[in-house]
Structures are given as structure tokens and as C-alpha cells.
PDB file of C-alpha atoms and ligand atoms in Angstrom:
ATOM      1  CA  MET A   1      19.994  26.265 -10.781  1.00 92.00           C
ATOM      2  CA  SER A   2      21.790  25.449  -7.905  1.00 97.00           C
ATOM      3  CA  LYS A   3      22.717  22.109  -6.549  1.00 98.00           C
ATOM      4  CA  VAL A   4      22.388  20.258  -3.413  1.00 98.00           C
ATOM      5  CA  SER A   5      25.002  18.832  -1.047  1.00 98.00           C
ATOM      6  CA  VAL A   6      24.401  15.669   1.069  1.00 98.00           C
ATOM      7  CA  ASP A   7      24.347  14.029   4.323  1.00 98.00           C
ATOM      8  CA  ILE A   8      24.340  10.341   4.882  1.00 98.00           C
ATOM      9  CA  ILE A   9      22.209   9.703   7.922  1.00 98.00           C
ATOM     10  CA  LEU A  10      21.582   5.680   9.075  1.00 97.00           C
ATOM     11  CA  CYS A  11      18.536   4.851  11.225  1.00 97.00           C
ATOM     12  CA  ARG A  12      17.572   2.279  12.407  1.00 95.00           C
ATOM     13  CA  ALA A  13      20.830   0.773  12.507  1.00 92.00           C
ATOM     14  CA  GLY A  14      20.936  -3.009  13.108  1.00 88.00           C
ATOM     15  CA  SER A  15      17.378  -4.013  12.350  1.00 92.00           C
ATOM     16  CA  MET A  16      15.799  -2.042   9.115  1.00 94.00           C
ATOM     17  CA  ASN A  17      19.073  -0.573   8.559  1.00 97.00           C
ATOM     18  CA  ASN A  18      17.399   3.071   6.607  1.00 98.00           C
ATOM     19  CA  TYR A  19      18.995   5.502   5.443  1.00 98.00           C
ATOM     20  CA  ALA A  20      17.924   8.884   5.775  1.00 98.00           C
ATOM     21  CA  TYR A  21      18.822  11.864   4.093  1.00 98.00           C
ATOM     22  CA  LEU A  22      20.069  15.379   4.482  1.00 98.00           C
ATOM     23  CA  LEU A  23      19.954  18.139   1.940  1.00 98.00           C
ATOM     24  CA  VAL A  24      21.067  21.670   1.511  1.00 98.00           C
ATOM     25  CA  ASP A  25      20.876  23.473  -1.884  1.00 98.00           C
ATOM     26  CA  GLU A  26      24.189  25.038  -1.340  1.00 98.00           C
ATOM     27  CA  LYS A  27      22.588  28.488  -3.278  1.00 98.00           C
ATOM     28  CA  THR A  28      19.831  29.355  -0.778  1.00 98.00           C
ATOM     29  CA  GLY A  29      20.780  26.937   2.069  1.00 98.00           C
ATOM     30  CA  LYS A  30      17.115  25.406   2.156  1.00 98.00           C
ATOM     31  CA  SER A  31      17.588  21.899   3.951  1.00 98.00           C
ATOM     32  CA  ALA A  32      15.382  18.792   3.000  1.00 99.00           C
ATOM     33  CA  ILE A  33      15.195  15.818   5.390  1.00 99.00           C
ATOM     34  CA  VAL A  34      14.332  12.224   3.014  1.00 99.00           C
ATOM     35  CA  ASP A  35      12.911   9.495   4.347  1.00 98.00           C
ATOM     36  CA  PRO A  36      12.741  10.126   7.990  1.00 98.00           C
ATOM     37  CA  SER A  37      12.269   6.473   9.594  1.00 95.00           C
ATOM     38  CA  GLU A  38      13.667   7.963  13.384  1.00 96.00           C
ATOM     39  CA  VAL A  39      13.773  11.236  14.431  1.00 98.00           C
ATOM     40  CA  THR A  40      16.143  11.059  16.915  1.00 98.00           C
ATOM     41  CA  PRO A  41      20.224  10.634  14.876  1.00 98.00           C
ATOM     42  CA  ILE A  42      18.559  12.779  12.090  1.00 98.00           C
ATOM     43  CA  VAL A  43      17.972  15.896  15.221  1.00 98.00           C
ATOM     44  CA  LYS A  44      21.248  14.910  16.643  1.00 98.00           C
ATOM     45  CA  VAL A  45      22.969  16.461  13.241  1.00 98.00           C
ATOM     46  CA  LEU A  46      20.250  19.155  12.087  1.00 98.00           C
ATOM     47  CA  GLU A  47      21.425  20.784  15.737  1.00 98.00           C
ATOM     48  CA  ALA A  48      24.939  20.089  15.002  1.00 98.00           C
ATOM     49  CA  LYS A  49      25.474  21.710  11.814  1.00 98.00           C
ATOM     50  CA  GLY A  50      23.155  24.382  13.457  1.00 98.00           C
ATOM     51  CA  ILE A  51      20.030  24.090  10.740  1.00 98.00           C
ATOM     52  CA  GLU A  52      16.226  24.514  10.452  1.00 98.00           C
ATOM     53  CA  LEU A  53      15.054  22.185   8.552  1.00 98.00           C
ATOM     54  CA  ASP A  54      12.775  22.935   5.488  1.00 98.00           C
ATOM     55  CA  TYR A  55      11.300  20.322   4.202  1.00 99.00           C
ATOM     56  CA  ILE A  56      10.826  16.396   4.103  1.00 99.00           C
ATOM     57  CA  LEU A  57      10.813  14.403   1.204  1.00 98.00           C
ATOM     58  CA  ASN A  58       8.944  10.965   0.781  1.00 98.00           C
ATOM     59  CA  THR A  59       9.995   8.391  -1.624  1.00 98.00           C
ATOM     60  CA  HIS A  60       7.372   6.716  -0.343  1.00 98.00           C
ATOM     61  CA  HIS A  61       4.050   5.723   2.276  1.00 98.00           C
ATOM     62  CA  HIS A  62       5.901   2.425   4.167  1.00 98.00           C
ATOM     63  CA  TYR A  63       7.157   3.365   7.947  1.00 97.00           C
ATOM     64  CA  ASP A  64      10.764   2.593   7.771  1.00 97.00           C
ATOM     65  CA  HIS A  65      10.386   5.505   6.048  1.00 98.00           C
ATOM     66  CA  THR A  66       7.881   8.120   7.046  1.00 98.00           C
ATOM     67  CA  ASP A  67       7.168   6.879  11.042  1.00 97.00           C
ATOM     68  CA  GLY A  68       9.610  10.234  11.433  1.00 98.00           C
ATOM     69  CA  ASN A  69       7.542  12.528   9.487  1.00 98.00           C
ATOM     70  CA  ILE A  70       5.338  14.077  11.682  1.00 98.00           C
ATOM     71  CA  GLU A  71       7.637  14.047  14.894  1.00 98.00           C
ATOM     72  CA  LEU A  72       9.914  15.951  12.975  1.00 98.00           C
ATOM     73  CA  GLN A  73       7.940  18.011  11.398  1.00 98.00           C
ATOM     74  CA  LYS A  74       6.428  18.981  14.927  1.00 98.00           C
ATOM     75  CA  ILE A  75       9.830  20.224  16.931  1.00 98.00           C
ATOM     76  CA  THR A  76      11.356  21.403  13.269  1.00 98.00           C
ATOM     77  CA  GLY A  77       7.802  23.379  11.218  1.00 98.00           C
ATOM     78  CA  ALA A  78       9.298  21.828   8.002  1.00 98.00           C
ATOM     79  CA  LYS A  79       6.615  20.587   5.390  1.00 98.00           C
ATOM     80  CA  ILE A  80       5.844  16.902   4.024  1.00 99.00           C
ATOM     81  CA  VAL A  81       6.134  17.073   0.537  1.00 99.00           C
ATOM     82  CA  GLY A  82       5.503  13.454  -1.241  1.00 98.00           C
ATOM     83  CA  ASN A  83       3.023  11.917  -4.443  1.00 98.00           C
ATOM     84  CA  LYS A  84       0.145  13.883  -5.478  1.00 98.00           C
ATOM     85  CA  LYS A  85      -0.284   9.735  -6.566  1.00 98.00           C
ATOM     86  CA  ASP A  86      -0.076   8.346  -2.658  1.00 98.00           C
ATOM     87  CA  ALA A  87      -0.721  10.981  -0.530  1.00 98.00           C
ATOM     88  CA  ALA A  88      -3.426   9.490   1.310  1.00 98.00           C
ATOM     89  CA  ARG A  89      -1.009   7.308   2.903  1.00 98.00           C
ATOM     90  CA  ILE A  90       1.949  10.124   3.845  1.00 98.00           C
ATOM     91  CA  PRO A  91       1.613  11.228   6.735  1.00 98.00           C
ATOM     92  CA  GLY A  92       0.555  14.937   6.918  1.00 98.00           C
ATOM     93  CA  ILE A  93       2.412  15.666   3.954  1.00 98.00           C
ATOM     94  CA  ASN A  94       1.580  19.462   3.246  1.00 98.00           C
ATOM     95  CA  ILE A  95       2.732  19.439  -0.674  1.00 98.00           C
ATOM     96  CA  GLU A  96       1.881  17.317  -3.471  1.00 98.00           C
ATOM     97  CA  VAL A  97       4.706  17.269  -5.779  1.00 98.00           C
ATOM     98  CA  GLU A  98       3.942  15.447  -9.689  1.00 98.00           C
ATOM     99  CA  ASP A  99       6.424  16.253 -11.992  1.00 98.00           C
ATOM    100  CA  GLU A 100       8.947  18.698 -10.220  1.00 98.00           C
ATOM    101  CA  PHE A 101      10.037  20.071  -6.508  1.00 98.00           C
ATOM    102  CA  LEU A 102      11.859  23.228  -6.249  1.00 98.00           C
ATOM    103  CA  LEU A 103      14.412  22.779  -2.856  1.00 98.00           C
ATOM    104  CA  GLY A 104      15.169  26.771  -3.218  1.00 98.00           C
ATOM    105  CA  GLU A 105      16.968  27.311  -6.125  1.00 98.00           C
ATOM    106  CA  SER A 106      16.969  23.573  -7.090  1.00 98.00           C
ATOM    107  CA  LYS A 107      15.189  21.822  -8.733  1.00 98.00           C
ATOM    108  CA  ALA A 108      14.717  17.549  -8.922  1.00 98.00           C
ATOM    109  CA  LYS A 109      12.880  15.962 -11.112  1.00 98.00           C
ATOM    110  CA  ILE A 110      10.360  13.929  -9.125  1.00 98.00           C
ATOM    111  CA  ILE A 111      10.557   9.943 -11.400  1.00 98.00           C
ATOM    112  CA  GLU A 112       7.308   7.305 -11.052  1.00 98.00           C
ATOM    113  CA  ILE A 113       9.106   4.323 -10.086  1.00 98.00           C
ATOM    114  CA  GLU A 114       6.650   1.863  -9.209  1.00 97.00           C
ATOM    115  CA  GLY A 115       7.251  -1.654  -8.053  1.00 97.00           C
ATOM    116  CA  HIS A 116       8.003  -1.922  -4.641  1.00 98.00           C
ATOM    117  CA  THR A 117       4.506   0.064  -4.112  1.00 98.00           C
ATOM    118  CA  LYS A 118       1.900   2.077  -5.680  1.00 97.00           C
ATOM    119  CA  GLY A 119       2.926   5.436  -6.099  1.00 98.00           C
ATOM    120  CA  HIS A 120       6.891   5.493  -5.215  1.00 98.00           C
ATOM    121  CA  ILE A 121       9.072   7.699  -6.735  1.00 98.00           C
ATOM    122  CA  ALA A 122      12.560   8.882  -6.975  1.00 99.00           C
ATOM    123  CA  PHE A 123      13.776  12.636  -6.250  1.00 99.00           C
ATOM    124  CA  TYR A 124      16.375  13.256  -8.941  1.00 99.00           C
ATOM    125  CA  PHE A 125      18.416  16.015  -8.866  1.00 98.00           C
ATOM    126  CA  GLU A 126      19.548  16.437 -12.152  1.00 98.00           C
ATOM    127  CA  GLU A 127      21.734  19.603 -11.668  1.00 98.00           C
ATOM    128  CA  SER A 128      23.597  17.503  -8.900  1.00 98.00           C
ATOM    129  CA  LYS A 129      23.433  14.173 -10.278  1.00 98.00           C
ATOM    130  CA  ASP A 130      21.811  13.034  -7.190  1.00 98.00           C
ATOM    131  CA  ILE A 131      18.865  10.679  -7.060  1.00 99.00           C
ATOM    132  CA  PHE A 132      16.996   9.598  -3.978  1.00 99.00           C
ATOM    133  CA  THR A 133      16.287   5.434  -5.198  1.00 98.00           C
ATOM    134  CA  GLY A 134      13.767   4.776  -1.868  1.00 98.00           C
ATOM    135  CA  ASP A 135      13.098   0.572  -1.935  1.00 98.00           C
ATOM    136  CA  VAL A 136      12.905   0.506  -5.632  1.00 98.00           C
ATOM    137  CA  LEU A 137      16.577   0.521  -6.610  1.00 98.00           C
ATOM    138  CA  PHE A 138      19.378  -0.740  -3.800  1.00 98.00           C
ATOM    139  CA  SER A 139      23.393  -1.002  -4.922  1.00 98.00           C
ATOM    140  CA  LEU A 140      23.275  -4.365  -5.952  1.00 98.00           C
ATOM    141  CA  GLY A 141      19.739  -5.291  -5.816  1.00 98.00           C
ATOM    142  CA  CYS A 142      16.127  -3.705  -5.622  1.00 98.00           C
ATOM    143  CA  GLY A 143      12.971  -4.137  -3.224  1.00 98.00           C
ATOM    144  CA  GLY A 144      10.536  -6.441  -2.603  1.00 97.00           C
ATOM    145  CA  MET A 145       7.380  -6.254  -4.929  1.00 97.00           C
ATOM    146  CA  PHE A 146       5.081  -5.494  -1.921  1.00 97.00           C
ATOM    147  CA  GLU A 147       1.780  -3.878  -4.307  1.00 97.00           C
ATOM    148  CA  GLY A 148       3.485  -3.977  -7.777  1.00 94.00           C
ATOM    149  CA  THR A 149       4.320  -6.547 -10.273  1.00 97.00           C
ATOM    150  CA  PRO A 150       7.505  -7.223 -11.470  1.00 97.00           C
ATOM    151  CA  GLU A 151       7.192  -5.924 -14.983  1.00 98.00           C
ATOM    152  CA  GLU A 152       7.153  -2.653 -13.318  1.00 98.00           C
ATOM    153  CA  MET A 153      10.010  -2.924 -11.004  1.00 98.00           C
ATOM    154  CA  CYS A 154      11.931  -3.995 -14.559  1.00 98.00           C
ATOM    155  CA  GLU A 155       9.988  -0.478 -15.821  1.00 98.00           C
ATOM    156  CA  SER A 156      11.354   1.000 -13.116  1.00 98.00           C
ATOM    157  CA  LEU A 157      14.862  -0.153 -13.099  1.00 98.00           C
ATOM    158  CA  GLU A 158      14.745   0.858 -17.590  1.00 98.00           C
ATOM    159  CA  LYS A 159      13.847   4.097 -16.664  1.00 98.00           C
ATOM    160  CA  LEU A 160      16.657   4.754 -13.955  1.00 98.00           C
ATOM    161  CA  SER A 161      19.461   3.099 -16.341  1.00 98.00           C
ATOM    162  CA  GLN A 162      18.842   5.937 -18.434  1.00 98.00           C
ATOM    163  CA  LEU A 163      19.838   7.525 -16.314  1.00 98.00           C
ATOM    164  CA  PRO A 164      23.518   9.134 -16.934  1.00 98.00           C
ATOM    165  CA  ASP A 165      26.487   6.815 -15.965  1.00 98.00           C
ATOM    166  CA  SER A 166      27.397   9.612 -12.783  1.00 98.00           C
ATOM    167  CA  VAL A 167      24.376   9.643 -11.452  1.00 98.00           C
ATOM    168  CA  ARG A 168      25.340   9.512  -7.590  1.00 98.00           C
ATOM    169  CA  VAL A 169      22.473   6.382  -6.363  1.00 99.00           C
ATOM    170  CA  TYR A 170      21.300   7.165  -2.631  1.00 99.00           C
ATOM    171  CA  PRO A 171      18.664   4.144  -1.820  1.00 98.00           C
ATOM    172  CA  GLY A 172      16.532   3.919   0.955  1.00 98.00           C
ATOM    173  CA  HIS A 173      18.874   0.898   2.996  1.00 98.00           C
ATOM    174  CA  GLU A 174      22.187  -0.423   3.171  1.00 98.00           C
ATOM    175  CA  TYR A 175      21.709  -3.849   1.446  1.00 98.00           C
ATOM    176  CA  THR A 176      24.823  -3.799  -0.590  1.00 98.00           C
ATOM    177  CA  MET A 177      26.975  -7.245   1.497  1.00 97.00           C
ATOM    178  CA  HIS A 178      23.433  -7.825   1.848  1.00 97.00           C
ATOM    179  CA  CYS A 179      22.781  -7.957  -2.163  1.00 98.00           C
ATOM    180  CA  ALA A 180      26.608  -9.433  -2.950  1.00 98.00           C
ATOM    181  CA  SER A 181      25.850 -12.382  -1.783  1.00 97.00           C
ATOM    182  CA  PHE A 182      23.229 -13.189  -5.343  1.00 97.00           C
ATOM    183  CA  ALA A 183      24.813 -10.730  -8.054  1.00 98.00           C
ATOM    184  CA  LEU A 184      27.662 -13.317  -7.087  1.00 98.00           C
ATOM    185  CA  TYR A 185      25.978 -15.955  -7.379  1.00 97.00           C
ATOM    186  CA  VAL A 186      24.404 -15.754 -11.037  1.00 96.00           C
ATOM    187  CA  ASP A 187      27.038 -13.420 -11.981  1.00 96.00           C
ATOM    188  CA  ARG A 188      30.278 -14.829 -10.683  1.00 95.00           C
ATOM    189  CA  ASP A 189      32.760 -13.876 -13.036  1.00 95.00           C
ATOM    190  CA  ASN A 190      32.138 -10.088 -13.751  1.00 98.00           C
ATOM    191  CA  GLN A 191      35.964  -8.285 -12.633  1.00 98.00           C
ATOM    192  CA  ASN A 192      34.054  -4.920 -12.368  1.00 98.00           C
ATOM    193  CA  LEU A 193      31.736  -7.063  -9.346  1.00 98.00           C
ATOM    194  CA  VAL A 194      33.840  -8.357  -7.710  1.00 98.00           C
ATOM    195  CA  ASN A 195      35.622  -5.340  -7.426  1.00 98.00           C
ATOM    196  CA  TYR A 196      32.944  -3.987  -6.357  1.00 98.00           C
ATOM    197  CA  VAL A 197      31.962  -5.638  -3.895  1.00 98.00           C
ATOM    198  CA  MET A 198      35.895  -5.951  -2.464  1.00 98.00           C
ATOM    199  CA  GLU A 199      35.232  -1.939  -1.283  1.00 98.00           C
ATOM    200  CA  ALA A 200      32.427  -1.771  -0.206  1.00 98.00           C
ATOM    201  CA  LYS A 201      33.057  -4.488   2.942  1.00 98.00           C
ATOM    202  CA  GLU A 202      36.126  -2.647   2.677  1.00 98.00           C
ATOM    203  CA  LYS A 203      33.944   0.289   3.970  1.00 98.00           C
ATOM    204  CA  GLN A 204      31.456  -1.598   5.692  1.00 97.00           C
ATOM    205  CA  GLN A 205      34.770  -2.876   7.660  1.00 97.00           C
ATOM    206  CA  LYS A 206      35.594   0.162   8.244  1.00 98.00           C
ATOM    207  CA  GLY A 207      32.141   1.190   9.674  1.00 96.00           C
ATOM    208  CA  LEU A 208      31.503   3.107   6.489  1.00 97.00           C
ATOM    209  CA  PRO A 209      28.599   3.488   4.604  1.00 98.00           C
ATOM    210  CA  THR A 210      28.930   1.699   1.138  1.00 98.00           C
ATOM    211  CA  ILE A 211      26.864   4.258  -0.715  1.00 98.00           C
ATOM    212  CA  PRO A 212      26.235   6.746  -2.852  1.00 98.00           C
ATOM    213  CA  SER A 213      26.782   4.128  -5.898  1.00 98.00           C
ATOM    214  CA  THR A 214      26.368   6.033  -9.409  1.00 98.00           C
ATOM    215  CA  ILE A 215      24.189   4.788 -12.402  1.00 98.00           C
ATOM    216  CA  GLY A 216      26.452   3.310 -13.484  1.00 98.00           C
ATOM    217  CA  LYS A 217      28.386   1.006 -11.417  1.00 98.00           C
ATOM    218  CA  GLU A 218      24.491  -0.941 -11.081  1.00 98.00           C
ATOM    219  CA  LYS A 219      24.773  -0.489 -14.582  1.00 98.00           C
ATOM    220  CA  LYS A 220      27.451  -2.928 -14.645  1.00 98.00           C
ATOM    221  CA  CYS A 221      27.252  -4.597 -11.061  1.00 98.00           C
ATOM    222  CA  ASN A 222      23.684  -5.072 -10.429  1.00 98.00           C
ATOM    223  CA  PRO A 223      22.097  -8.355 -11.795  1.00 98.00           C
ATOM    224  CA  TYR A 224      18.713  -7.057 -11.293  1.00 98.00           C
ATOM    225  CA  MET A 225      20.335  -4.033 -13.265  1.00 98.00           C
ATOM    226  CA  ARG A 226      22.322  -5.737 -15.916  1.00 98.00           C
ATOM    227  CA  VAL A 227      18.870  -8.023 -17.168  1.00 98.00           C
ATOM    228  CA  PHE A 228      19.381  -4.976 -19.860  1.00 98.00           C
ATOM    229  CA  ASP A 229      22.229  -5.521 -21.588  1.00 97.00           C
ATOM    230  CA  LYS A 230      22.399  -7.948 -24.108  1.00 96.00           C
ATOM    231  CA  GLU A 231      25.118  -9.510 -23.303  1.00 96.00           C
ATOM    232  CA  PHE A 232      24.493  -9.898 -19.204  1.00 97.00           C
ATOM    233  CA  ARG A 233      21.150 -12.203 -21.042  1.00 97.00           C
ATOM    234  CA  ASN A 234      23.029 -13.960 -23.173  1.00 96.00           C
ATOM    235  CA  LYS A 235      25.788 -15.238 -20.080  1.00 95.00           C
ATOM    236  CA  ILE A 236      22.724 -15.838 -17.546  1.00 95.00           C
ATOM    237  CA  GLY A 237      21.584 -18.388 -19.935  1.00 94.00           C
ATOM    238  CA  VAL A 238      18.701 -16.330 -21.356  1.00 95.00           C
ATOM    239  CA  ALA A 239      19.930 -14.900 -24.718  1.00 95.00           C
ATOM    240  CA  ASN A 240      16.507 -14.548 -26.483  1.00 96.00           C
ATOM    241  CA  ALA A 241      14.306 -13.083 -23.983  1.00 97.00           C
ATOM    242  CA  THR A 242      13.432  -9.824 -22.939  1.00 97.00           C
ATOM    243  CA  SER A 243      14.529  -8.427 -20.596  1.00 97.00           C
ATOM    244  CA  VAL A 244      11.461  -8.436 -18.721  1.00 98.00           C
ATOM    245  CA  GLU A 245      12.046 -11.942 -18.895  1.00 98.00           C
ATOM    246  CA  ALA A 246      16.020 -11.897 -17.869  1.00 98.00           C
ATOM    247  CA  PHE A 247      14.301  -9.916 -15.059  1.00 98.00           C
ATOM    248  CA  ILE A 248      11.484 -12.342 -13.519  1.00 97.00           C
ATOM    249  CA  GLY A 249      13.951 -15.285 -14.149  1.00 96.00           C
ATOM    250  CA  LEU A 250      16.347 -14.194 -11.278  1.00 97.00           C
ATOM    251  CA  LEU A 251      13.563 -13.545  -9.379  1.00 96.00           C
ATOM    252  CA  ASN A 252      12.785 -17.236  -9.602  1.00 94.00           C
ATOM    253  CA  SER A 253      16.529 -18.647  -9.246  1.00 88.00           C
TER     254      SER A 253
HETATM  255 ZN1   ZN B 301       9.545   0.066   1.091  1.00 80.03          ZN
HETATM  256 FE1   FE B 302      12.100  -0.053   3.321  1.00 80.03          FE
END
């Protein structure tokens, strides 16, 4: 088993603020780009590092995660990897995954996290403790439910909440400060959240990404991940609600 290194690449800056990620397996040098929404900033990084790209990994089919697939494949010859169940909608897919994907000697577990789209997956590199959560889990928020129900979204977030606290979370967008206002609205006296938002704000002021977050931080600060905590449900006045009911309550508030 091996670990991956992760480089963060901002794409569609100023409009969608998408993140693509460059992963390199430490033992074999095999490389992958997660969710290439546009090609130019990615090619710049690949050239600067002298990397010949092996794979393109997609968390889901939305254009702002897959728009660069075909062009990046043309330039690099990389193979396109996506969920077998959503293969019809992943542009140029070559490798259909179900349970795991091997990047050299680094193994990614494929975790199905529906709710945002049907067939949305996360790539979880267990050895390095890195997870790529696309548009399901953002820092301090969660994605819109385009093709899924709140129940499915909540179930997916619960799956993620069961990973070790130290796992680093790499979401599909830089939405932290945007999500922070709602988080603070419902959970203003949560000192962990207040501190986290302050740190994120400082990073953004320096032009730095606020991510990665961690599962532990999200469980302490993200209201949509806090619904699994009875104390939090108590605090927001729904002590007798299930986590799903509390989740739906947050969506409606
Ligand atoms: Zn999306
Ligand atoms: Fe997106």
C-alpha cells in the first residue's frame, strides 16, 4: 500500500470556484486529476511539475466537474474513471468502477454518496486518509439535491461522518465562506465553528484555499454533519427528532 500526494487546482475561479486535484501515488508516480472542470489551469500545473497524466477521476457527471475530460484526455492520453452506474453520463469514460480504484499502489475505496446526483461517488484513499467528496460534502455545507432526496443526502453524510476524524476532506468547490453564514445563523455560539470561520476568512484574505477540511472538523462545525449529534439536535430545539428530520428542518430554515 502507498499514499498519494495532493495538489489543489482552482478552476472556474470567480464563477463556480471549482477545485480539481492532482494526485500522485508516492510509490509508483502514477497520477490522476479529480474533476477537471477546465483544462488550462490543470495543464499549467502538469507542465510545471513534468507530470504525464495517467487518469482522470470523476465524482459525478455535472459539467463543472467533467468539462475538461475529453480535452485533457486528448492532450495527455489519460484514462477516464467514473462510477459504473453513471457511465452513460460520464464523458469519455474508459474505466467503470464499483468498489475500488487503484492509482499505482494507492487504493481508493469508492463510496456511493447519492443525494446531489444519482451515481455520485467519493474516492477515499484510506492509507493517506484523503477523501474527495465532490458536491455532496462541502466545508460547512452540503450540495443541492438535484436528483436525490434529503433522506439520501442525509444518509450519504452519515456514511462520511463514520470515517475517522483525521481524514482530510477535499470538496468540489470553494464554498466555505458562503456556507459559513448559514452555519453561524443556526449555531452561532459554537466556539469551534467561530474559530474555524475565522481561520477560513484569514486564508481567503491571503488568497489561499480554505480546504482541506477534516471529517472531525466538519462533525464539529458543519450543521449538516452535526445533525447526527443528539446534543446538537437538542440545541436547535428538535430534541425528539431523528437526524433525518433535523436535516430536513435545517433545509427548510
Ligand atoms: Zn454537481
Ligand atoms: Fe459542482
